[in-house]
Structures are given as structure tokens and as C-alpha cells.
PDB file of C-alpha atoms in Angstrom:
ATOM      1  CA  MET A   1      37.123  -7.339  14.002  1.00  0.00           C
ATOM      2  CA  SER A   2      35.563  -5.315  11.156  1.00  0.00           C
ATOM      3  CA  ASN A   3      33.696  -8.242   9.610  1.00  0.00           C
ATOM      4  CA  THR A   4      31.200  -8.905  12.401  1.00  0.00           C
ATOM      5  CA  ILE A   5      27.616  -7.739  12.775  1.00  0.00           C
ATOM      6  CA  ALA A   6      28.588  -5.641  15.794  1.00  0.00           C
ATOM      7  CA  ALA A   7      31.405  -3.928  13.904  1.00  0.00           C
ATOM      8  CA  LEU A   8      29.267  -3.192  10.850  1.00  0.00           C
ATOM      9  CA  LEU A   9      26.497  -1.684  12.963  1.00  0.00           C
ATOM     10  CA  GLU A  10      29.022   0.390  14.876  1.00  0.00           C
ATOM     11  CA  SER A  11      30.797   1.785  11.819  1.00  0.00           C
ATOM     12  CA  THR A  12      27.897   2.421   9.432  1.00  0.00           C
ATOM     13  CA  PRO A  13      26.622   5.983   8.883  1.00  0.00           C
ATOM     14  CA  LEU A  14      23.100   4.587   8.450  1.00  0.00           C
ATOM     15  CA  ASN A  15      20.589   4.902  11.251  1.00  0.00           C
ATOM     16  CA  LYS A  16      20.331   1.700  13.256  1.00  0.00           C
ATOM     17  CA  THR A  17      16.804   0.855  12.082  1.00  0.00           C
ATOM     18  CA  ASP A  18      17.812   0.901   8.416  1.00  0.00           C
ATOM     19  CA  ALA A  19      21.110  -0.834   9.074  1.00  0.00           C
ATOM     20  CA  LYS A  20      19.495  -3.680  10.995  1.00  0.00           C
ATOM     21  CA  ALA A  21      16.823  -4.137   8.326  1.00  0.00           C
ATOM     22  CA  LEU A  22      19.445  -4.417   5.586  1.00  0.00           C
ATOM     23  CA  LEU A  23      21.763  -6.648   7.607  1.00  0.00           C
ATOM     24  CA  GLY A  24      18.891  -8.873   8.675  1.00  0.00           C
ATOM     25  CA  HIS A  25      17.932  -9.263   5.022  1.00  0.00           C
ATOM     26  CA  LEU A  26      21.490 -10.258   4.072  1.00  0.00           C
ATOM     27  CA  LEU A  27      21.878 -12.680   6.988  1.00  0.00           C
ATOM     28  CA  ASP A  28      18.734 -14.487   5.888  1.00  0.00           C
ATOM     29  CA  LYS A  29      19.644 -14.434   2.200  1.00  0.00           C
ATOM     30  CA  HIS A  30      23.288 -15.531   2.513  1.00  0.00           C
ATOM     31  CA  LEU A  31      23.345 -17.586   5.714  1.00  0.00           C
ATOM     32  CA  GLY A  32      19.748 -18.469   6.531  1.00  0.00           C
ATOM     33  CA  TRP A  33      20.134 -16.788   9.921  1.00  0.00           C
ATOM     34  CA  PRO A  34      17.036 -15.354  11.664  1.00  0.00           C
ATOM     35  CA  ARG A  35      16.810 -11.687  12.597  1.00  0.00           C
ATOM     36  CA  SER A  36      17.658 -12.604  16.198  1.00  0.00           C
ATOM     37  CA  ALA A  37      21.211 -13.327  14.977  1.00  0.00           C
ATOM     38  CA  LEU A  38      21.749  -9.554  14.903  1.00  0.00           C
ATOM     39  CA  ILE A  39      22.146  -9.938  18.667  1.00  0.00           C
ATOM     40  CA  SER A  40      22.890 -13.598  19.323  1.00  0.00           C
ATOM     41  CA  ARG A  41      25.659 -13.944  16.712  1.00  0.00           C
ATOM     42  CA  ASP A  42      26.903 -10.379  16.463  1.00  0.00           C
ATOM     43  CA  GLN A  43      30.555 -11.330  17.170  1.00  0.00           C
ATOM     44  CA  GLU A  44      30.878 -14.055  14.542  1.00  0.00           C
ATOM     45  CA  PRO A  45      32.906 -13.263  11.378  1.00  0.00           C
ATOM     46  CA  LEU A  46      30.818 -12.862   8.251  1.00  0.00           C
ATOM     47  CA  PRO A  47      31.704 -14.269   4.811  1.00  0.00           C
ATOM     48  CA  ASN A  48      33.234 -12.015   2.206  1.00  0.00           C
ATOM     49  CA  GLU A  49      30.318 -12.227  -0.233  1.00  0.00           C
ATOM     50  CA  LEU A  50      27.967 -10.948   2.463  1.00  0.00           C
ATOM     51  CA  LEU A  51      30.310  -8.068   3.278  1.00  0.00           C
ATOM     52  CA  ILE A  52      30.448  -7.086  -0.401  1.00  0.00           C
ATOM     53  CA  ALA A  53      26.665  -7.190  -0.613  1.00  0.00           C
ATOM     54  CA  TRP A  54      26.447  -5.113   2.577  1.00  0.00           C
ATOM     55  CA  LYS A  55      28.677  -2.385   1.157  1.00  0.00           C
ATOM     56  CA  SER A  56      26.504  -2.236  -1.965  1.00  0.00           C
ATOM     57  CA  LEU A  57      23.251  -1.939  -0.001  1.00  0.00           C
ATOM     58  CA  GLU A  58      24.786   0.533   2.436  1.00  0.00           C
ATOM     59  CA  SER A  59      25.958   2.747  -0.422  1.00  0.00           C
ATOM     60  CA  GLN A  60      22.576   2.638  -2.152  1.00  0.00           C
ATOM     61  CA  ARG A  61      20.753   3.491   1.063  1.00  0.00           C
ATOM     62  CA  ILE A  62      23.109   6.424   1.688  1.00  0.00           C
ATOM     63  CA  SER A  63      22.184   7.703  -1.783  1.00  0.00           C
ATOM     64  CA  GLY A  64      18.509   7.566  -0.787  1.00  0.00           C
ATOM     65  CA  VAL A  65      17.217   4.288  -2.230  1.00  0.00           C
ATOM     66  CA  PRO A  66      14.394   3.152   0.110  1.00  0.00           C
ATOM     67  CA  VAL A  67      15.066   0.148   2.327  1.00  0.00           C
ATOM     68  CA  ALA A  68      11.979  -1.629   0.960  1.00  0.00           C
ATOM     69  CA  TYR A  69      13.392  -1.555  -2.575  1.00  0.00           C
ATOM     70  CA  LEU A  70      16.751  -2.866  -1.342  1.00  0.00           C
ATOM     71  CA  THR A  71      15.228  -5.771   0.586  1.00  0.00           C
ATOM     72  CA  GLY A  72      12.338  -6.332  -1.829  1.00  0.00           C
ATOM     73  CA  VAL A  73       9.749  -6.585   0.946  1.00  0.00           C
ATOM     74  CA  LYS A  74       7.573  -4.317   3.081  1.00  0.00           C
ATOM     75  CA  GLY A  75       5.295  -5.059   6.003  1.00  0.00           C
ATOM     76  CA  PHE A  76       1.755  -3.668   5.851  1.00  0.00           C
ATOM     77  CA  HIS A  77      -1.199  -4.292   8.171  1.00  0.00           C
ATOM     78  CA  GLY A  78       0.053  -7.692   9.318  1.00  0.00           C
ATOM     79  CA  ILE A  79       1.218  -9.040   5.954  1.00  0.00           C
ATOM     80  CA  GLU A  80       4.558  -8.978   4.140  1.00  0.00           C
ATOM     81  CA  LEU A  81       4.492  -7.827   0.539  1.00  0.00           C
ATOM     82  CA  LYS A  82       6.999  -8.065  -2.243  1.00  0.00           C
ATOM     83  CA  VAL A  83       7.740  -4.587  -3.591  1.00  0.00           C
ATOM     84  CA  ASN A  84       9.908  -3.170  -6.339  1.00  0.00           C
ATOM     85  CA  GLU A  85      10.470   0.090  -8.208  1.00  0.00           C
ATOM     86  CA  ALA A  86       7.266  -0.443 -10.208  1.00  0.00           C
ATOM     87  CA  VAL A  87       5.032   0.214  -7.201  1.00  0.00           C
ATOM     88  CA  LEU A  88       4.599   2.683  -4.390  1.00  0.00           C
ATOM     89  CA  ILE A  89       5.938   1.524  -1.033  1.00  0.00           C
ATOM     90  CA  PRO A  90       2.944   0.875   1.290  1.00  0.00           C
ATOM     91  CA  ARG A  91       2.794   3.339   4.187  1.00  0.00           C
ATOM     92  CA  PRO A  92       1.191   3.195   7.644  1.00  0.00           C
ATOM     93  CA  GLU A  93      -1.336   5.948   6.911  1.00  0.00           C
ATOM     94  CA  THR A  94      -2.831   3.839   4.117  1.00  0.00           C
ATOM     95  CA  GLU A  95      -3.811   1.245   6.703  1.00  0.00           C
ATOM     96  CA  LEU A  96      -6.693   3.600   7.532  1.00  0.00           C
ATOM     97  CA  LEU A  97      -8.348   2.484   4.297  1.00  0.00           C
ATOM     98  CA  VAL A  98      -8.002  -1.160   5.299  1.00  0.00           C
ATOM     99  CA  ASP A  99      -9.535  -0.511   8.712  1.00  0.00           C
ATOM    100  CA  LEU A 100     -12.473   1.381   7.204  1.00  0.00           C
ATOM    101  CA  ALA A 101     -13.181  -1.421   4.740  1.00  0.00           C
ATOM    102  CA  LEU A 102     -13.011  -4.029   7.501  1.00  0.00           C
ATOM    103  CA  GLU A 103     -15.462  -2.077   9.655  1.00  0.00           C
ATOM    104  CA  GLU A 104     -17.870  -1.800   6.738  1.00  0.00           C
ATOM    105  CA  MET A 105     -17.539  -5.518   5.984  1.00  0.00           C
ATOM    106  CA  LYS A 106     -18.403  -6.407   9.571  1.00  0.00           C
ATOM    107  CA  ARG A 107     -21.391  -4.044   9.531  1.00  0.00           C
ATOM    108  CA  ILE A 108     -22.773  -5.584   6.325  1.00  0.00           C
ATOM    109  CA  HIS A 109     -22.104  -9.147   7.474  1.00  0.00           C
ATOM    110  CA  ALA A 110     -23.908  -8.529  10.759  1.00  0.00           C
ATOM    111  CA  LYS A 111     -27.010  -7.327   8.869  1.00  0.00           C
ATOM    112  CA  VAL A 112     -26.949  -9.839   5.991  1.00  0.00           C
ATOM    113  CA  PRO A 113     -24.670 -12.775   6.898  1.00  0.00           C
ATOM    114  CA  ASN A 114     -24.952 -14.567   3.548  1.00  0.00           C
ATOM    115  CA  GLN A 115     -24.313 -11.548   1.333  1.00  0.00           C
ATOM    116  CA  VAL A 116     -21.308 -11.579  -0.988  1.00  0.00           C
ATOM    117  CA  ILE A 117     -19.380  -8.434  -0.083  1.00  0.00           C
ATOM    118  CA  GLN A 118     -17.587  -6.847  -3.042  1.00  0.00           C
ATOM    119  CA  ILE A 119     -14.773  -4.312  -2.713  1.00  0.00           C
ATOM    120  CA  LEU A 120     -12.989  -2.307  -5.410  1.00  0.00           C
ATOM    121  CA  ASP A 121      -9.397  -1.148  -4.824  1.00  0.00           C
ATOM    122  CA  LEU A 122      -8.465   1.533  -7.366  1.00  0.00           C
ATOM    123  CA  GLY A 123      -4.736   1.980  -8.060  1.00  0.00           C
ATOM    124  CA  THR A 124      -3.846  -1.210  -6.213  1.00  0.00           C
ATOM    125  CA  GLY A 125      -0.056  -1.124  -6.820  1.00  0.00           C
ATOM    126  CA  SER A 126       1.483  -4.054  -4.937  1.00  0.00           C
ATOM    127  CA  GLY A 127      -2.016  -5.127  -3.911  1.00  0.00           C
ATOM    128  CA  ALA A 128      -1.415  -3.899  -0.366  1.00  0.00           C
ATOM    129  CA  ILE A 129      -4.906  -2.648   0.502  1.00  0.00           C
ATOM    130  CA  ALA A 130      -6.805  -5.444  -1.222  1.00  0.00           C
ATOM    131  CA  LEU A 131      -4.606  -8.191   0.199  1.00  0.00           C
ATOM    132  CA  ALA A 132      -4.576  -6.768   3.729  1.00  0.00           C
ATOM    133  CA  ILE A 133      -8.387  -6.718   3.713  1.00  0.00           C
ATOM    134  CA  ALA A 134      -8.530 -10.269   2.362  1.00  0.00           C
ATOM    135  CA  HIS A 135      -5.945 -11.475   4.886  1.00  0.00           C
ATOM    136  CA  GLU A 136      -7.937 -10.108   7.821  1.00  0.00           C
ATOM    137  CA  CYS A 137     -11.052 -11.744   6.442  1.00  0.00           C
ATOM    138  CA  ALA A 138      -9.237 -15.061   6.001  1.00  0.00           C
ATOM    139  CA  ILE A 139      -7.926 -15.174   9.577  1.00  0.00           C
ATOM    140  CA  SER A 140     -11.174 -14.005  11.181  1.00  0.00           C
ATOM    141  CA  LYS A 141     -13.679 -16.453  12.569  1.00  0.00           C
ATOM    142  CA  ALA A 142     -16.538 -14.753  10.745  1.00  0.00           C
ATOM    143  CA  LEU A 143     -17.575 -16.625   7.614  1.00  0.00           C
ATOM    144  CA  ILE A 144     -17.619 -13.603   5.323  1.00  0.00           C
ATOM    145  CA  ASN A 145     -18.085 -14.197   1.603  1.00  0.00           C
ATOM    146  CA  LEU A 146     -15.657 -11.635   0.189  1.00  0.00           C
ATOM    147  CA  ARG A 147     -14.649 -10.711  -3.353  1.00  0.00           C
ATOM    148  CA  ILE A 148     -12.123  -7.960  -4.052  1.00  0.00           C
ATOM    149  CA  LEU A 149     -11.154  -6.475  -7.404  1.00  0.00           C
ATOM    150  CA  GLY A 150      -7.893  -4.513  -7.514  1.00  0.00           C
ATOM    151  CA  VAL A 151      -7.077  -2.452 -10.606  1.00  0.00           C
ATOM    152  CA  ASP A 152      -4.002  -0.568 -11.742  1.00  0.00           C
ATOM    153  CA  GLN A 153      -2.925   0.900 -15.079  1.00  0.00           C
ATOM    154  CA  SER A 154       0.595  -0.518 -14.661  1.00  0.00           C
ATOM    155  CA  THR A 155       1.233  -3.988 -16.087  1.00  0.00           C
ATOM    156  CA  ALA A 156       4.227  -4.442 -13.772  1.00  0.00           C
ATOM    157  CA  ALA A 157       2.139  -3.497 -10.749  1.00  0.00           C
ATOM    158  CA  ILE A 158      -0.603  -5.980 -11.626  1.00  0.00           C
ATOM    159  CA  GLU A 159       1.959  -8.750 -12.114  1.00  0.00           C
ATOM    160  CA  LEU A 160       3.470  -8.010  -8.694  1.00  0.00           C
ATOM    161  CA  ALA A 161       0.052  -7.833  -7.021  1.00  0.00           C
ATOM    162  CA  ARG A 162      -0.834 -11.242  -8.457  1.00  0.00           C
ATOM    163  CA  GLU A 163       2.479 -12.609  -7.219  1.00  0.00           C
ATOM    164  CA  ASN A 164       1.738 -11.285  -3.737  1.00  0.00           C
ATOM    165  CA  ALA A 165      -1.765 -12.770  -3.792  1.00  0.00           C
ATOM    166  CA  LYS A 166      -0.354 -16.176  -4.701  1.00  0.00           C
ATOM    167  CA  ALA A 167       2.349 -15.988  -2.028  1.00  0.00           C
ATOM    168  CA  LEU A 168      -0.242 -15.111   0.613  1.00  0.00           C
ATOM    169  CA  GLY A 169      -2.721 -17.748  -0.585  1.00  0.00           C
ATOM    170  CA  LEU A 170      -5.433 -15.169  -1.251  1.00  0.00           C
ATOM    171  CA  ASN A 171      -6.138 -15.786  -4.948  1.00  0.00           C
ATOM    172  CA  HIS A 172      -9.575 -17.154  -4.132  1.00  0.00           C
ATOM    173  CA  MET A 173     -10.709 -13.808  -2.721  1.00  0.00           C
ATOM    174  CA  VAL A 174      -8.797 -11.231  -4.758  1.00  0.00           C
ATOM    175  CA  GLU A 175      -8.607 -10.637  -8.499  1.00  0.00           C
ATOM    176  CA  PHE A 176      -6.372  -8.074 -10.197  1.00  0.00           C
ATOM    177  CA  LEU A 177      -7.147  -6.324 -13.467  1.00  0.00           C
ATOM    178  CA  GLN A 178      -5.131  -3.898 -15.571  1.00  0.00           C
ATOM    179  CA  SER A 179      -7.266  -0.801 -15.959  1.00  0.00           C
ATOM    180  CA  ASN A 180      -6.895   2.971 -16.031  1.00  0.00           C
ATOM    181  CA  TRP A 181      -9.222   3.549 -13.083  1.00  0.00           C
ATOM    182  CA  TYR A 182     -12.680   2.306 -14.154  1.00  0.00           C
ATOM    183  CA  ALA A 183     -11.963   2.074 -17.892  1.00  0.00           C
ATOM    184  CA  ALA A 184     -11.557  -1.718 -18.235  1.00  0.00           C
ATOM    185  CA  ILE A 185     -13.904  -2.809 -15.445  1.00  0.00           C
ATOM    186  CA  PRO A 186     -16.618  -5.037 -16.989  1.00  0.00           C
ATOM    187  CA  ASP A 187     -20.171  -3.676 -17.161  1.00  0.00           C
ATOM    188  CA  GLN A 188     -21.353  -6.441 -14.846  1.00  0.00           C
ATOM    189  CA  PHE A 189     -19.721  -4.585 -11.956  1.00  0.00           C
ATOM    190  CA  GLN A 190     -21.872  -1.469 -12.277  1.00  0.00           C
ATOM    191  CA  THR A 191     -23.614  -0.817  -8.944  1.00  0.00           C
ATOM    192  CA  ALA A 192     -21.966  -4.031  -7.669  1.00  0.00           C
ATOM    193  CA  PHE A 193     -19.498  -2.806  -5.041  1.00  0.00           C
ATOM    194  CA  ASP A 194     -20.192  -2.327  -1.363  1.00  0.00           C
ATOM    195  CA  VAL A 195     -16.923  -0.439  -0.860  1.00  0.00           C
ATOM    196  CA  ILE A 196     -14.520   1.516  -3.063  1.00  0.00           C
ATOM    197  CA  VAL A 197     -11.104   2.331  -1.600  1.00  0.00           C
ATOM    198  CA  SER A 198      -8.220   4.149  -3.221  1.00  0.00           C
ATOM    199  CA  ASN A 199      -4.805   5.604  -2.492  1.00  0.00           C
ATOM    200  CA  PRO A 200      -4.376   7.559  -5.745  1.00  0.00           C
ATOM    201  CA  PRO A 201      -1.559   9.895  -6.837  1.00  0.00           C
ATOM    202  CA  TYR A 202      -2.297  13.132  -4.960  1.00  0.00           C
ATOM    203  CA  ILE A 203       0.987  15.056  -4.666  1.00  0.00           C
ATOM    204  CA  GLN A 204       1.093  18.324  -6.620  1.00  0.00           C
ATOM    205  CA  LYS A 205       3.561  18.397  -9.512  1.00  0.00           C
ATOM    206  CA  ASP A 206       5.728  21.145  -7.978  1.00  0.00           C
ATOM    207  CA  ASP A 207       6.029  19.586  -4.514  1.00  0.00           C
ATOM    208  CA  PRO A 208       9.764  19.644  -3.627  1.00  0.00           C
ATOM    209  CA  HIS A 209       9.540  16.260  -1.905  1.00  0.00           C
ATOM    210  CA  LEU A 210       9.298  14.627  -5.334  1.00  0.00           C
ATOM    211  CA  LEU A 211      12.899  15.687  -5.997  1.00  0.00           C
ATOM    212  CA  ASP A 212      14.716  15.844  -2.682  1.00  0.00           C
ATOM    213  CA  SER A 213      13.501  12.850  -0.663  1.00  0.00           C
ATOM    214  CA  ASP A 214      13.260   9.074  -0.994  1.00  0.00           C
ATOM    215  CA  LEU A 215      10.149   9.705  -3.113  1.00  0.00           C
ATOM    216  CA  ARG A 216      12.372  10.367  -6.122  1.00  0.00           C
ATOM    217  CA  PHE A 217      13.008   6.603  -6.324  1.00  0.00           C
ATOM    218  CA  GLU A 218       9.318   5.656  -6.368  1.00  0.00           C
ATOM    219  CA  PRO A 219       7.232   5.575  -9.572  1.00  0.00           C
ATOM    220  CA  ARG A 220       6.234   9.162 -10.298  1.00  0.00           C
ATOM    221  CA  ALA A 221       2.894   8.118 -11.776  1.00  0.00           C
ATOM    222  CA  ALA A 222       1.930   6.562  -8.430  1.00  0.00           C
ATOM    223  CA  LEU A 223       2.771   9.750  -6.539  1.00  0.00           C
ATOM    224  CA  THR A 224       1.607  12.710  -8.619  1.00  0.00           C
ATOM    225  CA  ASP A 225      -0.893  13.490 -11.345  1.00  0.00           C
ATOM    226  CA  ASP A 226       1.573  16.109 -12.663  1.00  0.00           C
ATOM    227  CA  GLY A 227      -1.148  18.641 -11.941  1.00  0.00           C
ATOM    228  CA  ASP A 228      -2.908  20.024  -8.889  1.00  0.00           C
ATOM    229  CA  GLY A 229      -2.915  16.677  -7.083  1.00  0.00           C
ATOM    230  CA  LEU A 230      -6.680  16.266  -7.404  1.00  0.00           C
ATOM    231  CA  SER A 231      -7.260  15.080 -10.984  1.00  0.00           C
ATOM    232  CA  CYS A 232      -7.126  11.359 -10.117  1.00  0.00           C
ATOM    233  CA  ILE A 233      -9.409  11.892  -7.134  1.00  0.00           C
ATOM    234  CA  ARG A 234     -11.849  13.744  -9.396  1.00  0.00           C
ATOM    235  CA  GLU A 235     -11.858  10.769 -11.791  1.00  0.00           C
ATOM    236  CA  ILE A 236     -12.485   8.347  -8.930  1.00  0.00           C
ATOM    237  CA  VAL A 237     -15.265  10.398  -7.348  1.00  0.00           C
ATOM    238  CA  ASN A 238     -16.971  11.415 -10.585  1.00  0.00           C
ATOM    239  CA  HIS A 239     -17.630   7.808 -11.633  1.00  0.00           C
ATOM    240  CA  ALA A 240     -17.949   6.063  -8.269  1.00  0.00           C
ATOM    241  CA  GLN A 241     -21.739   6.382  -8.241  1.00  0.00           C
ATOM    242  CA  HIS A 242     -21.921   4.030 -11.247  1.00  0.00           C
ATOM    243  CA  TYR A 243     -20.085   1.248  -9.405  1.00  0.00           C
ATOM    244  CA  LEU A 244     -21.287   1.548  -5.804  1.00  0.00           C
ATOM    245  CA  LYS A 245     -24.419  -0.086  -4.479  1.00  0.00           C
ATOM    246  CA  PRO A 246     -26.959   2.249  -2.887  1.00  0.00           C
ATOM    247  CA  GLY A 247     -25.571   3.150   0.525  1.00  0.00           C
ATOM    248  CA  GLY A 248     -22.123   1.947  -0.538  1.00  0.00           C
ATOM    249  CA  LEU A 249     -19.000   3.424   1.028  1.00  0.00           C
ATOM    250  CA  ILE A 250     -16.164   5.245  -0.734  1.00  0.00           C
ATOM    251  CA  ALA A 251     -12.912   6.088   1.071  1.00  0.00           C
ATOM    252  CA  VAL A 252     -10.024   7.975  -0.537  1.00  0.00           C
ATOM    253  CA  GLU A 253      -6.585   8.800   0.816  1.00  0.00           C
ATOM    254  CA  HIS A 254      -5.318  12.306   0.053  1.00  0.00           C
ATOM    255  CA  GLY A 255      -2.778  14.944   1.013  1.00  0.00           C
ATOM    256  CA  TYR A 256      -2.723  16.537   4.458  1.00  0.00           C
ATOM    257  CA  ASP A 257      -4.250  19.767   3.099  1.00  0.00           C
ATOM    258  CA  GLN A 258      -6.769  18.301   0.615  1.00  0.00           C
ATOM    259  CA  ALA A 259      -9.586  17.124   2.907  1.00  0.00           C
ATOM    260  CA  ALA A 260     -11.873  20.102   2.226  1.00  0.00           C
ATOM    261  CA  ALA A 261     -11.340  19.856  -1.539  1.00  0.00           C
ATOM    262  CA  VAL A 262     -12.081  16.126  -1.581  1.00  0.00           C
ATOM    263  CA  ALA A 263     -15.194  16.615   0.551  1.00  0.00           C
ATOM    264  CA  ALA A 264     -16.381  19.270  -1.928  1.00  0.00           C
ATOM    265  CA  LEU A 265     -15.913  16.854  -4.837  1.00  0.00           C
ATOM    266  CA  LEU A 266     -17.951  14.202  -3.026  1.00  0.00           C
ATOM    267  CA  GLU A 267     -20.692  16.652  -2.111  1.00  0.00           C
ATOM    268  CA  LYS A 268     -20.905  17.819  -5.729  1.00  0.00           C
ATOM    269  CA  ARG A 269     -21.603  14.217  -6.762  1.00  0.00           C
ATOM    270  CA  ALA A 270     -24.390  13.880  -4.180  1.00  0.00           C
ATOM    271  CA  PHE A 271     -22.523  11.695  -1.697  1.00  0.00           C
ATOM    272  CA  HIS A 272     -23.603  12.047   1.915  1.00  0.00           C
ATOM    273  CA  ASP A 273     -22.302  11.240   5.419  1.00  0.00           C
ATOM    274  CA  ILE A 274     -18.978  12.789   4.411  1.00  0.00           C
ATOM    275  CA  SER A 275     -16.296  12.627   7.105  1.00  0.00           C
ATOM    276  CA  ASP A 276     -12.521  12.747   7.540  1.00  0.00           C
ATOM    277  CA  LEU A 277     -10.054  10.554   9.397  1.00  0.00           C
ATOM    278  CA  ALA A 278      -6.668  11.630  10.712  1.00  0.00           C
ATOM    279  CA  ASP A 279      -3.416   9.681  10.492  1.00  0.00           C
ATOM    280  CA  LEU A 280      -1.079   9.098  13.434  1.00  0.00           C
ATOM    281  CA  ALA A 281       0.517  12.490  12.846  1.00  0.00           C
ATOM    282  CA  GLY A 282      -2.859  14.169  13.251  1.00  0.00           C
ATOM    283  CA  HIS A 283      -3.245  15.104   9.572  1.00  0.00           C
ATOM    284  CA  LEU A 284      -6.612  14.580   7.884  1.00  0.00           C
ATOM    285  CA  ARG A 285      -5.603  11.781   5.541  1.00  0.00           C
ATOM    286  CA  VAL A 286      -8.742   9.903   4.423  1.00  0.00           C
ATOM    287  CA  THR A 287     -12.172  11.179   3.423  1.00  0.00           C
ATOM    288  CA  GLN A 288     -15.119   8.790   3.353  1.00  0.00           C
ATOM    289  CA  ALA A 289     -18.725   9.129   2.177  1.00  0.00           C
ATOM    290  CA  ARG A 290     -21.780   7.121   1.197  1.00  0.00           C
ATOM    291  CA  LYS A 291     -23.751   6.886  -2.017  1.00  0.00           C
TER     292      LYS A 291
END
């Protein structure tokens, strides 16, 4: 029969990973079936409304619309986030920033257990980095007093980040503020942060991937500065000294070929202990330094 899970998976031109993600989403939405039904109930006939919805999602995915936008969710560092076209889709390489922040938190907590640790997430989008850090803190046995401020210039992004924080029960640790980088951050936060993390727009304006890949569906302002790919990083680095505590850590994600340029920007602003971290593909993806 052509209206079963098995038949749909067999006939679709989509790769099996995408197809199963979309079908699993529809099975949950329309029938309340768990993802395991993709195997356990793959011969049962599906209702017509689900089949219509499947054809719509299949067609959109064939045209390039990312799976995360079609399902409205994306997993990231152990949490599930709501995402939409207003925000960048969280990617595995960005988890490096979460891991760095967590290591720094543990280091500080071990030295000064009662200290309130404050983290700034610049360009927070869906809140992925800030909320992943807070989630790990919440489930750990260490009694870490954590406060995170996530900022983004997009009103829609901030609204979504707040929605994610509420859904994850992390409102008590994370606050979101609409701000163009540091512009709207209150003066009380000067030299207040132990860690600054950011995944800013860093793709150059003429990069062909902006036009011929799934990236064309993501918000352009979250991907590129419409310049050399370094202007947002310059803004972040040039003012970070005003917001970091002495010895504070800054970590910035960047393009695979931008590590040397980012290190030079940090060195120019008198940061020290500058180092790079590679992603799973072996590309230098994050540069970190201390005030």
C-alpha cells in the first residue's frame, strides 16, 4: 500500500535521515505516535490529512527548506529548542562554545564556590548557547550560582529565546535582552562578566553558499555582515574589555579560514592566552582568549 510509513520511506526522493525526521514529526503531531512507530507500525495505513501534510513537507524539503524549520525544533547539546525562520539553526560546531563556558564555570566554582558566575551570550538567536549552558548547570550536582544574559538585535529572536527558556524551565538563570551587541546592555554590567561567548555573522558577503545551499532560507543578518565577515567580530572584540572581569574569558566562533585574523584582533586589544579549537571536521572554528 502507498499510504504506509514503509511505502512513504521507500518512495521518497529525500534521504532517509530527513524523511524519518519529517515523518516522525507528523506521526507525533497527527497521531501522537512515538518515533519508534517508524519501525513498529510501518505497515499501518496512515490518515489522509497526514499524507497531505507529508507531501507538503516533502516538497518543501526538496526545494531546500531546512528540516528544522519544517519541524520547528532542533536538538542542541542535550536540549531541544524551538526554531523558526527568524533565527539561525543551531549547529554542532557551536557546541564548542558551550563546552568552553562549562569548563570555565567549573574552574571558577572550584576556586570560589560561592561566586556568582556571569556569562554574556552575544547574538543569542534561539538562545541555544545560553540555554545549553544553563541546562548543564541545572542538571549538574555542583551548586553553581549562574546568571546568563543573552542579547540579540532581533525582536523575533529574543521572543523565541524567551519562549525556549520558559519551556526548558531556565528563566531563573537566563535573561534575554534586545540589543545591537553591547549597545543596550546596562552600565551595571561593565567588568561584570566572567565569560563572553558569541557565534556572530561571519560569512563573507560574496560566499556562494549564501545563495545555493540551505543557508538561503536562514536569516541573512545572522549569517553575514554583508562585508568581509569580520566586522561583527571586530565589534565584539573591540568592546569586550569593558564587560569582562580581569582574567575573564572570551570565545568567538568564526569561519574555517578566519582563526589568524580573529587572533590578531584579540592581540591588538591586549588579550592574552589566545588559542584556537577545531571542530569535528578539523577546521579551526573557535578562538578564545583572556582579558
